[in-house]
Coordinates of C-alpha atoms in Angstrom, one line a residue:
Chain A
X21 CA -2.7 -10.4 -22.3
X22 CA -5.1 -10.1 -24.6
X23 CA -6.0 -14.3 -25.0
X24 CA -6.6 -13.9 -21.2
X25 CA -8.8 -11.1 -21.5
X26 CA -10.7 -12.9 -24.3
X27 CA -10.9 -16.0 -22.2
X28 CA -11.9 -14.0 -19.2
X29 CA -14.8 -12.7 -21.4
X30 CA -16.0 -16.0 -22.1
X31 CA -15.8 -17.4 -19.0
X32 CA -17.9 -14.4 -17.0
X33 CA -20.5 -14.5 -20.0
X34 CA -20.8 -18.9 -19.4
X35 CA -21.1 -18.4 -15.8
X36 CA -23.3 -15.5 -14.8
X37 CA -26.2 -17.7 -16.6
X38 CA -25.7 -19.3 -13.3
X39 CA -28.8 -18.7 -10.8
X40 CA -28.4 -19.5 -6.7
X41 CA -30.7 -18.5 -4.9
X42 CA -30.5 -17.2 -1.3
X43 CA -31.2 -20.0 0.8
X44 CA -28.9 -22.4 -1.0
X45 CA -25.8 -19.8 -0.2
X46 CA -25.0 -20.8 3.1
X47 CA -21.8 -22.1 1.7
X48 CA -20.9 -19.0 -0.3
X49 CA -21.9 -16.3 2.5
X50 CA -19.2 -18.2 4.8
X51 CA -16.2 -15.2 6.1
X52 CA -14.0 -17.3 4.1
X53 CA -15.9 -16.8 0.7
X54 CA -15.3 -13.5 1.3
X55 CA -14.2 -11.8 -2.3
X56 CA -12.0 -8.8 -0.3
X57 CA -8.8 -9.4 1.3
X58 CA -9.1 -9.4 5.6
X59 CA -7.8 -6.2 7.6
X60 CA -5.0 -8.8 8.5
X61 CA -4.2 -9.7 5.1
X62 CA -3.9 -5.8 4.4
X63 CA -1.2 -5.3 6.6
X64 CA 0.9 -8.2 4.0
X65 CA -0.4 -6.2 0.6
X66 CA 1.0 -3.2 2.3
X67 CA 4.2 -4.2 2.6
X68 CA 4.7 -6.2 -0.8
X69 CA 3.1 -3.0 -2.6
X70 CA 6.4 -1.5 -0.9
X71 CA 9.0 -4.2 -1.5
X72 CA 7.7 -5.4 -5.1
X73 CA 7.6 -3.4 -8.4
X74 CA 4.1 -4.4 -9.2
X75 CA 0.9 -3.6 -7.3
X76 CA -3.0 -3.1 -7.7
X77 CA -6.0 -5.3 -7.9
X78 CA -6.1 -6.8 -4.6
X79 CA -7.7 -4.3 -2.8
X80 CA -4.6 -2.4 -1.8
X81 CA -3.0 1.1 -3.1
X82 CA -1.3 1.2 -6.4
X83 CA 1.4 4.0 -4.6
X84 CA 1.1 7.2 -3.1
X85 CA 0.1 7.8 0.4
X86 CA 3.9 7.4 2.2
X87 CA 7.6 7.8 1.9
X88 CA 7.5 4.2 -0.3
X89 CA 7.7 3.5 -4.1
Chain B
X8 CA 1.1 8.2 21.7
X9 CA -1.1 11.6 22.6
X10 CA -2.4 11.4 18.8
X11 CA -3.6 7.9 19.2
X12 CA -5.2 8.5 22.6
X13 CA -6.8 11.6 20.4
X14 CA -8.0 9.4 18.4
X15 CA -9.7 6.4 20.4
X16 CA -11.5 9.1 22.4
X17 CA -12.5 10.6 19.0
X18 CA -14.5 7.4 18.0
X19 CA -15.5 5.9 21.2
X20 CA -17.6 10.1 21.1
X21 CA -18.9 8.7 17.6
X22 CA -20.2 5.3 19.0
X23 CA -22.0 6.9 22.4
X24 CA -23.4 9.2 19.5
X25 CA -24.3 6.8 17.2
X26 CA -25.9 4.5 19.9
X27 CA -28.2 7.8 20.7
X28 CA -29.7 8.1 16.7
X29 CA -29.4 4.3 15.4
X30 CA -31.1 1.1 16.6
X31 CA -28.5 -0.8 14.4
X32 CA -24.6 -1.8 15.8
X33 CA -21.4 -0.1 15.6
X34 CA -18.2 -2.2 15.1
X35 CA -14.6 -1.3 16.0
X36 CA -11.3 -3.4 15.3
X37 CA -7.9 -2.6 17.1
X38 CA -4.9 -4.1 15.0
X39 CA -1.5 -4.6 15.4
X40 CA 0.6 -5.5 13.2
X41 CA 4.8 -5.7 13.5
X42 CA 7.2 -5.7 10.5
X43 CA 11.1 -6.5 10.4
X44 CA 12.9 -7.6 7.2
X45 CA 16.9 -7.2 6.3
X46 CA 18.4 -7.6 3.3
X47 CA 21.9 -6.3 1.6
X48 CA 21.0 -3.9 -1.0
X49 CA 19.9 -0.8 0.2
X50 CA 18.9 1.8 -2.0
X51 CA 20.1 4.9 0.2
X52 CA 24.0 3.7 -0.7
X53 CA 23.5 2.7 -4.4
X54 CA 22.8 -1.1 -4.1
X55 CA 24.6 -2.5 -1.1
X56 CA 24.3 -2.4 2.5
X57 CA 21.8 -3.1 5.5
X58 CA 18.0 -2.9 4.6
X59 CA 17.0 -4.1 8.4
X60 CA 14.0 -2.7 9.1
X61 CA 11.3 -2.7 12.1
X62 CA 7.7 -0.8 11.8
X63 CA 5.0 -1.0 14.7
X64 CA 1.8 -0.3 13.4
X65 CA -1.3 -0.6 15.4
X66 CA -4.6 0.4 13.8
X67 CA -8.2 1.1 15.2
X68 CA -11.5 0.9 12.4
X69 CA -14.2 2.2 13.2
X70 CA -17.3 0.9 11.3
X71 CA -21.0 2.8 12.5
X72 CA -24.1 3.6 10.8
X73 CA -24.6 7.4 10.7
X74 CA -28.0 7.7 8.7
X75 CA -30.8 5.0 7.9
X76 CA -29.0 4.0 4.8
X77 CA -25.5 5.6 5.7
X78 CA -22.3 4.4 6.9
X79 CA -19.2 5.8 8.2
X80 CA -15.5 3.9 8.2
X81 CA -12.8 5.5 9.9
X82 CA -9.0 4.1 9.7
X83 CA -6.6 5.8 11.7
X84 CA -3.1 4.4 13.3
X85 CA 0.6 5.1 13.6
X86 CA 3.2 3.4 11.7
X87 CA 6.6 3.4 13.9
X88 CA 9.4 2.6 12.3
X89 CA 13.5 2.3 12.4
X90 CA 16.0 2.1 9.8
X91 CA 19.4 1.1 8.7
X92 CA 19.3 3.1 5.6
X93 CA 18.2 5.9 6.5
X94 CA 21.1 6.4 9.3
X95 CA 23.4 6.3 6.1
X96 CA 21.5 9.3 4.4
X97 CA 24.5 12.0 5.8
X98 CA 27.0 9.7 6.5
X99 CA 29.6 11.4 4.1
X100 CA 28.7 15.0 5.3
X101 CA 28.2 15.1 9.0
X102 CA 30.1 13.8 11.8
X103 CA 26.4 13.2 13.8
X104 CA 25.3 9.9 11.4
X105 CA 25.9 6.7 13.2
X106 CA 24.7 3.5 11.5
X107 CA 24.2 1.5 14.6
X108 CA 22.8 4.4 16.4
X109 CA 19.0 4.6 16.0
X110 CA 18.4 8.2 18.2
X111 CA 17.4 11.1 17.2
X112 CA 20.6 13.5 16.6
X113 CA 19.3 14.8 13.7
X114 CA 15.8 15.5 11.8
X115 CA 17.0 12.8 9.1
X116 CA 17.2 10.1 11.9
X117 CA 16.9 6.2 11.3
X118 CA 13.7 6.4 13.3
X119 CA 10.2 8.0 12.0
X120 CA 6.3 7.9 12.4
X121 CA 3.8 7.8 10.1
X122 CA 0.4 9.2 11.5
X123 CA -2.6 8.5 9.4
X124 CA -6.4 8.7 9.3
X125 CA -8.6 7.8 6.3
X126 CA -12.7 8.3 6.4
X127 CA -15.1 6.5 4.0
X128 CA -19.0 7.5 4.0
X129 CA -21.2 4.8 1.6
X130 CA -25.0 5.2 1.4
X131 CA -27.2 2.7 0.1
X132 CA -29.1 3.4 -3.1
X133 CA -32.0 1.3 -2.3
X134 CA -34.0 1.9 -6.0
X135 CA -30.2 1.5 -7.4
X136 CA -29.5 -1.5 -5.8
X137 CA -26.0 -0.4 -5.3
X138 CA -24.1 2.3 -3.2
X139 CA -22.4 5.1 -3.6
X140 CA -19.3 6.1 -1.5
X141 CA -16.4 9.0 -0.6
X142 CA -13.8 9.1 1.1
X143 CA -11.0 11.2 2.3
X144 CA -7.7 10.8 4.1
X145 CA -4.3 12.0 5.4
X146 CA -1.3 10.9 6.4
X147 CA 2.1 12.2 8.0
X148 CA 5.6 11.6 8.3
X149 CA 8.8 13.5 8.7
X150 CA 9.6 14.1 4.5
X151 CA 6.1 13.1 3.1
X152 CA 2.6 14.7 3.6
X153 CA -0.1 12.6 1.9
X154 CA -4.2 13.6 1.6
X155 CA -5.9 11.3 -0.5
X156 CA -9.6 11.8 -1.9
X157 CA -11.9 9.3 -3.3
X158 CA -15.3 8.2 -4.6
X159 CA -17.0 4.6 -5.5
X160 CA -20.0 3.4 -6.8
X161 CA -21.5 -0.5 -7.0
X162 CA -24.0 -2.3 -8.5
X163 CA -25.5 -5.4 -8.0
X164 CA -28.2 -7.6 -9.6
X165 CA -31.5 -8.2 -7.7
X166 CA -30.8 -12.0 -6.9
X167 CA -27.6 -10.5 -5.2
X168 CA -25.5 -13.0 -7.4
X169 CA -23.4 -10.3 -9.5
X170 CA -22.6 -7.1 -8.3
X171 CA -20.0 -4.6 -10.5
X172 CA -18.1 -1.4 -8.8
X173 CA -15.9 1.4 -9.7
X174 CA -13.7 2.8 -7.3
X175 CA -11.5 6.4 -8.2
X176 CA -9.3 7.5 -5.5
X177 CA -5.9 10.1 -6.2
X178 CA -2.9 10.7 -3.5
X179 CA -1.4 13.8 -3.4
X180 CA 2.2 13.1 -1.9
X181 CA 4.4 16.4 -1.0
X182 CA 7.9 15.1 0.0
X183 CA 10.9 17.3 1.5
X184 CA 13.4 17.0 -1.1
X185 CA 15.8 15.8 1.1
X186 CA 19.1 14.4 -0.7
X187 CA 22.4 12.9 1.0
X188 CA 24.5 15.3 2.5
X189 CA 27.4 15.3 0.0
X190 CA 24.9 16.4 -3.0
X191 CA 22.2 19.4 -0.7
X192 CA 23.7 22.3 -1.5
X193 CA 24.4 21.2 -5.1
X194 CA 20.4 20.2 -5.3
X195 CA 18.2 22.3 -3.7
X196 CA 16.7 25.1 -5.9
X197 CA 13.5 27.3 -5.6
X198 CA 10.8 28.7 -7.9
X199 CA 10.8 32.1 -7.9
X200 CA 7.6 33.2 -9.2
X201 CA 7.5 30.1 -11.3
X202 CA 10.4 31.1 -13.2
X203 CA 12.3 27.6 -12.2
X204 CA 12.5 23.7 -13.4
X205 CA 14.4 21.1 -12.3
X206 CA 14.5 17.9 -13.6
X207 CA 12.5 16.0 -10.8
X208 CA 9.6 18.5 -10.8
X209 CA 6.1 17.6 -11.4
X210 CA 6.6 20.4 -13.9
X211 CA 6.9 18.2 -17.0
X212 CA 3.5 19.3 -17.9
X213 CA 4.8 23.3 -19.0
X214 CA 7.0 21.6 -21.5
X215 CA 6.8 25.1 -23.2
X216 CA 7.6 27.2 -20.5
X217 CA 11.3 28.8 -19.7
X218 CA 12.3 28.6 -16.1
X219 CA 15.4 30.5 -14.5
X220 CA 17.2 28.9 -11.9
X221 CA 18.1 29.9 -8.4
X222 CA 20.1 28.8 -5.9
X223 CA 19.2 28.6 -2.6
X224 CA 22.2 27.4 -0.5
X225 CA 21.5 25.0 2.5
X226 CA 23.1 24.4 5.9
X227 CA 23.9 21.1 5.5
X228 CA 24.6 20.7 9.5
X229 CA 21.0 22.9 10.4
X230 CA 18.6 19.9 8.9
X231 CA 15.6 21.9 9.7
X232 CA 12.3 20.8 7.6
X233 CA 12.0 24.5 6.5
X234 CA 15.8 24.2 4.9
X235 CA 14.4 21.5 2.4
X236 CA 12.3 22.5 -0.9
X237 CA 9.3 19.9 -1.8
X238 CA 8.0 18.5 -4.7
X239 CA 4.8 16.5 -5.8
X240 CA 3.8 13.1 -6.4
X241 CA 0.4 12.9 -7.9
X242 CA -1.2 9.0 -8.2
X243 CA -4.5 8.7 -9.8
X244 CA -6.2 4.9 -8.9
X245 CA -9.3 3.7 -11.5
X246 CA -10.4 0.1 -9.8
X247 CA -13.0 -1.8 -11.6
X248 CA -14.5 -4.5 -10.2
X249 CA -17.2 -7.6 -11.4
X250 CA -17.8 -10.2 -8.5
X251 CA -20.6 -13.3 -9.1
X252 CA -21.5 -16.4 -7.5
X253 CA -20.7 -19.1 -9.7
X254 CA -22.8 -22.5 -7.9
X255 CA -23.5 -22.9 -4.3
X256 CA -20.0 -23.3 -3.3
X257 CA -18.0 -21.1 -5.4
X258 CA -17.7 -17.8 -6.1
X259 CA -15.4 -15.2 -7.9
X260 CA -14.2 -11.5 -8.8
X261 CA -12.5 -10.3 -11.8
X262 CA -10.4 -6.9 -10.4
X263 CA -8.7 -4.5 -12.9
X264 CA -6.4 -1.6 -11.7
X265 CA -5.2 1.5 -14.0
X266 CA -2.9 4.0 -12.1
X267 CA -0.8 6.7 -13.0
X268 CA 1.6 8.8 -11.7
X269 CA 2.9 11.7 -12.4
X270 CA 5.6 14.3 -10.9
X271 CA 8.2 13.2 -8.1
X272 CA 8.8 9.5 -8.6
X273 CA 11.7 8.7 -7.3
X274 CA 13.4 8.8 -3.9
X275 CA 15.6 12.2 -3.2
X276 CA 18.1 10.3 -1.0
X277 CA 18.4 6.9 -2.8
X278 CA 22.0 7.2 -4.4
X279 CA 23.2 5.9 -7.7
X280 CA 26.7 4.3 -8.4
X281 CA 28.5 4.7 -11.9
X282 CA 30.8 2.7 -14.0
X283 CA 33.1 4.5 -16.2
X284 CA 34.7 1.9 -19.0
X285 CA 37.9 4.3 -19.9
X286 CA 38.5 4.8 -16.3
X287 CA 37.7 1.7 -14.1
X288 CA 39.2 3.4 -10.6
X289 CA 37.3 6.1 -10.7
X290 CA 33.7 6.2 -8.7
X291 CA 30.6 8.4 -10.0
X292 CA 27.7 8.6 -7.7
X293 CA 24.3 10.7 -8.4
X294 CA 20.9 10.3 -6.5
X295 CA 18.2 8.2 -8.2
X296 CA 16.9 9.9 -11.4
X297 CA 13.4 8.1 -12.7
X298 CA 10.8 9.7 -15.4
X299 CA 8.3 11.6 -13.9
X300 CA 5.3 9.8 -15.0
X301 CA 4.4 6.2 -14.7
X302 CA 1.3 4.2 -15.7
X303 CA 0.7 0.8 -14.1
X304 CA -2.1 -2.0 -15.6
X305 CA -3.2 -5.0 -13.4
X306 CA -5.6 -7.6 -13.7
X307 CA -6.6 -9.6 -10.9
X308 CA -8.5 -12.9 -10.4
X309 CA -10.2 -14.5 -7.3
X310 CA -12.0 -18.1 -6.9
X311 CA -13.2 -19.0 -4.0
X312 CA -14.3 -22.5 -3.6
X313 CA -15.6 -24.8 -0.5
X314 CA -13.9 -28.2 -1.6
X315 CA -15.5 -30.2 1.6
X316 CA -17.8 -28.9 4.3
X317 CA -14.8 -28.1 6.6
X318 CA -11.9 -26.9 3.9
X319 CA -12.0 -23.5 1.8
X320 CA -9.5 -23.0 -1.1
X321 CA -9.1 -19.1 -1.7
X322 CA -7.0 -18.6 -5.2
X323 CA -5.7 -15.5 -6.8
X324 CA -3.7 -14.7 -9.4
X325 CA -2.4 -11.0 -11.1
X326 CA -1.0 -9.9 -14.2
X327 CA 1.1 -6.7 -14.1
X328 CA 2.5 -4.5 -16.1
X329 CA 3.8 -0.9 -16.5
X330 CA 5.8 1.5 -18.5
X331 CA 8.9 1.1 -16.2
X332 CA 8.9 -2.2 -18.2
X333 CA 8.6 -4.5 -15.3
X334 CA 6.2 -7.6 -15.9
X335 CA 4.9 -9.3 -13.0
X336 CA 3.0 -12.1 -12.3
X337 CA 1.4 -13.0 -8.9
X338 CA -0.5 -16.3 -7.6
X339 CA -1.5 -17.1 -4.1
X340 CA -3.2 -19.5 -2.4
X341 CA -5.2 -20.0 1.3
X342 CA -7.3 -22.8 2.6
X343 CA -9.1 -22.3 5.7
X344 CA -9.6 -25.8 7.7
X345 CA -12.3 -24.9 9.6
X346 CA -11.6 -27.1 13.4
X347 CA -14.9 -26.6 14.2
X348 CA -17.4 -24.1 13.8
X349 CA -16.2 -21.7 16.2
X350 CA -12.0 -22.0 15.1
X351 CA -9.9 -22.1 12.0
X352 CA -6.8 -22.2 10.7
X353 CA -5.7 -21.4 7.2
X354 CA -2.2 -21.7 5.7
X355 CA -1.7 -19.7 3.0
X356 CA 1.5 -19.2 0.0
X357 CA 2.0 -17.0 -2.3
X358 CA 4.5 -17.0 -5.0
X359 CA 5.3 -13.6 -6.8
X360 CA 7.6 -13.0 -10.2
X361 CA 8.6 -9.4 -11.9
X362 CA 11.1 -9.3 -14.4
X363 CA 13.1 -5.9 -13.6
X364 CA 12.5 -2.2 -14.7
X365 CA 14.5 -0.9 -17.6
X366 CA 15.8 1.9 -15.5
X367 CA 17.2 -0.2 -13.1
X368 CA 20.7 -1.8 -12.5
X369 CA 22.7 -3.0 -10.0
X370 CA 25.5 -1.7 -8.0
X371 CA 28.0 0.6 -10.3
X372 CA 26.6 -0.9 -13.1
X373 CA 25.1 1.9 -14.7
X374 CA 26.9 3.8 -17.4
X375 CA 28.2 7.2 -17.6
X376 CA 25.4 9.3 -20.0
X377 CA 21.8 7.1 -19.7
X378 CA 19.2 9.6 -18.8
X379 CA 17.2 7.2 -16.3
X380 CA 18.7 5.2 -13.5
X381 CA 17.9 3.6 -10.5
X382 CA 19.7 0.9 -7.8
X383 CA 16.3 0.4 -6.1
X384 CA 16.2 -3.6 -5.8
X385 CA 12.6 -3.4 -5.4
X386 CA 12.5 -2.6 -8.9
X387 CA 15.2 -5.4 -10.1
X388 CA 13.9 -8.6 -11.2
X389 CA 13.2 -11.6 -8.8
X390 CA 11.3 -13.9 -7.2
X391 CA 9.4 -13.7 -4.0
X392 CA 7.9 -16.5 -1.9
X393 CA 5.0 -15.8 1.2
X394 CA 4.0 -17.9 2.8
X395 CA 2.4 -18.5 6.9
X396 CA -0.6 -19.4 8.6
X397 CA -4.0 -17.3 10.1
X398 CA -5.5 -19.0 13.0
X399 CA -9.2 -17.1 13.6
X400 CA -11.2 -17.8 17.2
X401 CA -14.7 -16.8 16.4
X402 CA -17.8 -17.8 18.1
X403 CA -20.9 -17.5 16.8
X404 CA -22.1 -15.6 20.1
X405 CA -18.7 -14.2 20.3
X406 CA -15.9 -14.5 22.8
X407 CA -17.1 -12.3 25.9
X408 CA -20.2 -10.4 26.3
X409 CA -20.9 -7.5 28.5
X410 CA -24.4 -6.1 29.1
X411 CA -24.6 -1.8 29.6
X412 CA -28.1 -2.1 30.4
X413 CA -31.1 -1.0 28.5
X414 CA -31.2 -4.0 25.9
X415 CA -27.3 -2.4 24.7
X416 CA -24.3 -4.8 25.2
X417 CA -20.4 -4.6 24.1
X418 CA -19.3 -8.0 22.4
X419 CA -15.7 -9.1 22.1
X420 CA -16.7 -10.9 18.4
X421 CA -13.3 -12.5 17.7
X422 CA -9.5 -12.8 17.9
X423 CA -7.4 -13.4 14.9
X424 CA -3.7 -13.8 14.3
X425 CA -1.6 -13.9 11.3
X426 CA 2.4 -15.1 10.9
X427 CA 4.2 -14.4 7.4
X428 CA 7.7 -15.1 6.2
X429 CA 8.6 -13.7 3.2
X430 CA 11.5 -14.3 0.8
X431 CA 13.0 -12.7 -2.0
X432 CA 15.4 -14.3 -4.3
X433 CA 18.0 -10.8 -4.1
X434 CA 18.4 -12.3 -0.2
X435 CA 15.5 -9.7 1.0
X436 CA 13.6 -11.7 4.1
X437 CA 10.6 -10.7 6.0
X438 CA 8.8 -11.6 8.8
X439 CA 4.9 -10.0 10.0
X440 CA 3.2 -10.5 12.8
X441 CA -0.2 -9.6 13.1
X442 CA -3.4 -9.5 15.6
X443 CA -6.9 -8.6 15.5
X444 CA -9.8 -8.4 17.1
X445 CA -14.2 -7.2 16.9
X446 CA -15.6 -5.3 19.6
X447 CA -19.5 -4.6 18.4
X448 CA -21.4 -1.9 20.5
X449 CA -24.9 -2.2 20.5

């Protein structure tokens, strides 16, 4: 856990030296770039955050809210 | 149905008055979404048994500016939903408890609904160059009463290429303590002025205090919600958040979860099955007895690349770990195709491993004495494969258009639908079915 952290580190400090400006991001603005799961998608975290032990860090609810674990 | 109807008039009365102080659009989606998976190790008779399940769920969101740098999303739907286990709750205690009978004879039914409605206000901090946002929700169903608060603040950079958030949002979950007939009046307890704990309360926290105990004896056969004592689940979410734009195709976010828990964290009715080495024929049953806090670590990754002009690859992967001592790791992958510039179809997979929680066995595999213990498969260790397709109808000046007059129109934006099967090594299978679509008033 803590190599991938470390690695991680490195790699987010290499990249963000990376400038693009804004009208070479048609590629990157597509709705399929898009960094946050779709309403659609939700509906799938939702029920894996019930049926799986593990949760968090894709946009969805780490527990609480229902009758669910 | 009357509290959905409340509802859509509720918002459509936000559009008309958001169309009279804004000159900018307000969006709504309506959802549906259907959910059905069986398995054979339900948790409600120790480990084994039906775990068929069915849950209707349409959603409406409403997205509309409220103020000139001001926004206002509003979630609200109804989760309907029948189950197997849940028939088997009283079936040792009363004679009304039919498996394959999904009416209502009784409050503690196979069949429920979950009503919910969750509000988030962001305003844009313009000399900032971020947001700020709160939010607020609730949700109801027959043994759990949820409201959930929430607050979030982002950052980006002035080239718009990084941008960093926090997000803090805490669920406060009272259930109905509601445990299998054959244990209620053997369970249920009140506080008297305080001067009570049980073992499940969220009352861990006055270690030092001395409680007395009293008995407050239940008619098993009345099942009214007033006959049931409650408890608390508390759940406290920190979400941090660093997103950038790596080169003109690519693009990523590094997501890291901390949540804890803390109080009521395991399921009243789940039952638990014991062995007992000196005397194999006998048969020990309790209900589910977990700690009563929890803290959960996750660290996400997204990259996002355009590998030709027409095909995406979306990629995502999670680390997961928590103090129940399950390990998990999570990787999935989509690739939109995009047909042409108005339709797309993207298959996706995703492959998910947790090794299994300490407290956890299998049928009457726990023994007599261990403090914790749980035959909640969802906490067991296995293997999990998803894996469908999204097909997305989009046009870029939408699907229909309808003029209201006065330069205002309503436009149908797009349609989307979403198939996933989902697989679990312990035999669990799941299928969802999903279906959107974009209405934009403006």
């Amino acid at each position: 856990m803590k190599y991938l952290l470390l690695c991680l580190l490195i790699f987010t400090s290499i990249v963000s030296c990376v400038e693009v400006k804004n009208y070479q991001k048609q590629y990157v603005n597509d709705s399929h770039m898009s960094l946050s799961t779709t309403d659609l998608e939700q509906f799938e975290i939702n029920f894996m955050t019930y049926r799986e032990g593990a949760s968090g860090a894709n946009s969805g609810k780490s527990g609480g809210g229902c009758g669910c674990n | 149905m009357k509290y959905l109807l409340f509802n859509i008039l509720l918002l459509f009365n936000y559009i008309l008055l958001a169309q009279d102080n804004q000159n900018t659009s307000t969006e709504v989606d309506i959802l549906y979404n259907y959910y059905k998976q069986d398995g054979n190790h339900a948790a409600v008779t120790g480990g084994v048994g039906s775990q068929e399940l069915k849950n209707n769920a349409p959603v409406i969101i409403l997205k509309t500016p409220i103020s000139k740098h001001g926004n206002l999303k509003v979630i609200t739907g109804i989760d309907t939903y029948t189950s197997a286990s849940s028939g088997n709750i009283d079936i040792y205690s009363t004679n009304a408890s039919n498996r394959d009978d999904y009416t209502e004879k009784t409050p503690l039914s196979a069949k429920d609904t979950r009503k919910h409605i969750d509000a988030t206000y962001k305003e844009s901090l313009q000399k900032f160059n971020g947001d700020i946002s709160i939010s607020g929700g609730y949700s109801s169903e027959y043994d759990v009463k949820s409201i959930n608060i929430g607050i979030g603040l982002s950052k980006s950079t002035i080239d718009k290429n990084h941008k960093f958030s926090f997000n803090f949002k805490s669920y406060f979950d009272e259930w109905l303590l509601i445990y299998p007939g054959e244990f209620r009046n053997l369970k249920n307890y009140y506080h008297d002025n305080y001067n009570y704990d049980d073992y499940d309360d969220d009352d861990h926290h006055h270690h030092h205090y001395h409680f007395k105990r009293h008995k407050k004896k239940i008619n098993i056969n009345a099942l009214e919600k007033e006959d049931f004592n409650t408890d608390i689940r508390y759940t406290y979410n920190f979400d941090f958040s660093y997103e950038s734009i790596l080169t003109k195709r690519t693009n990523f976010a590094l997501l890291l979860n901390l949540s804890l828990q803390r109080g009521l964290l395991h399921t009243p009715f789940h039952r638990v099955y014991f062995y007992d080495k000196y005397y194999p024929y006998r048969v020990i049953v309790d209900t589910e007895h977990l700690p009563n806090n929890r803290k959960k670590y996750a660290l996400g990754l997204r990259l996002n690349h355009f590998l030709t002009n027409h095909i995406i690859a979306r990629t995502y992967y999670r680390y997961y770990k928590d103090d129940f001592g399950i390990l998990a790791h999570t990787f999935s992958i989509e690739t939109p195709i995009k047909i042409s510039k108005s339709f797309s179809i993207s298959p996706f997979f995703r492959y998910h491993q947790q090794t299994s929680s300490q407290y956890f066995a299998p049928f009457a595999r726990h023994p007599i004495g261990v403090k914790y213990y749980t035959s909640d498969y969802d906490l067991s260790e296995f293997s999990s494969f998803n894996k469908g397709v999204e097909i997305k109808l989009a046009p870029l000046g939408g699907l229909f258009n309808w003029s209201t007059g006065n330069n205002s129109y309503i436009k149908m934006n797009y349609i989307q639908f979403r198939y996933a099967n989902y697989q679990r090594t312990d035999e669990l299978e799941a299928n969802n079915i999903a279906i959107g679509t974009k209405f934009t008033f403006n």
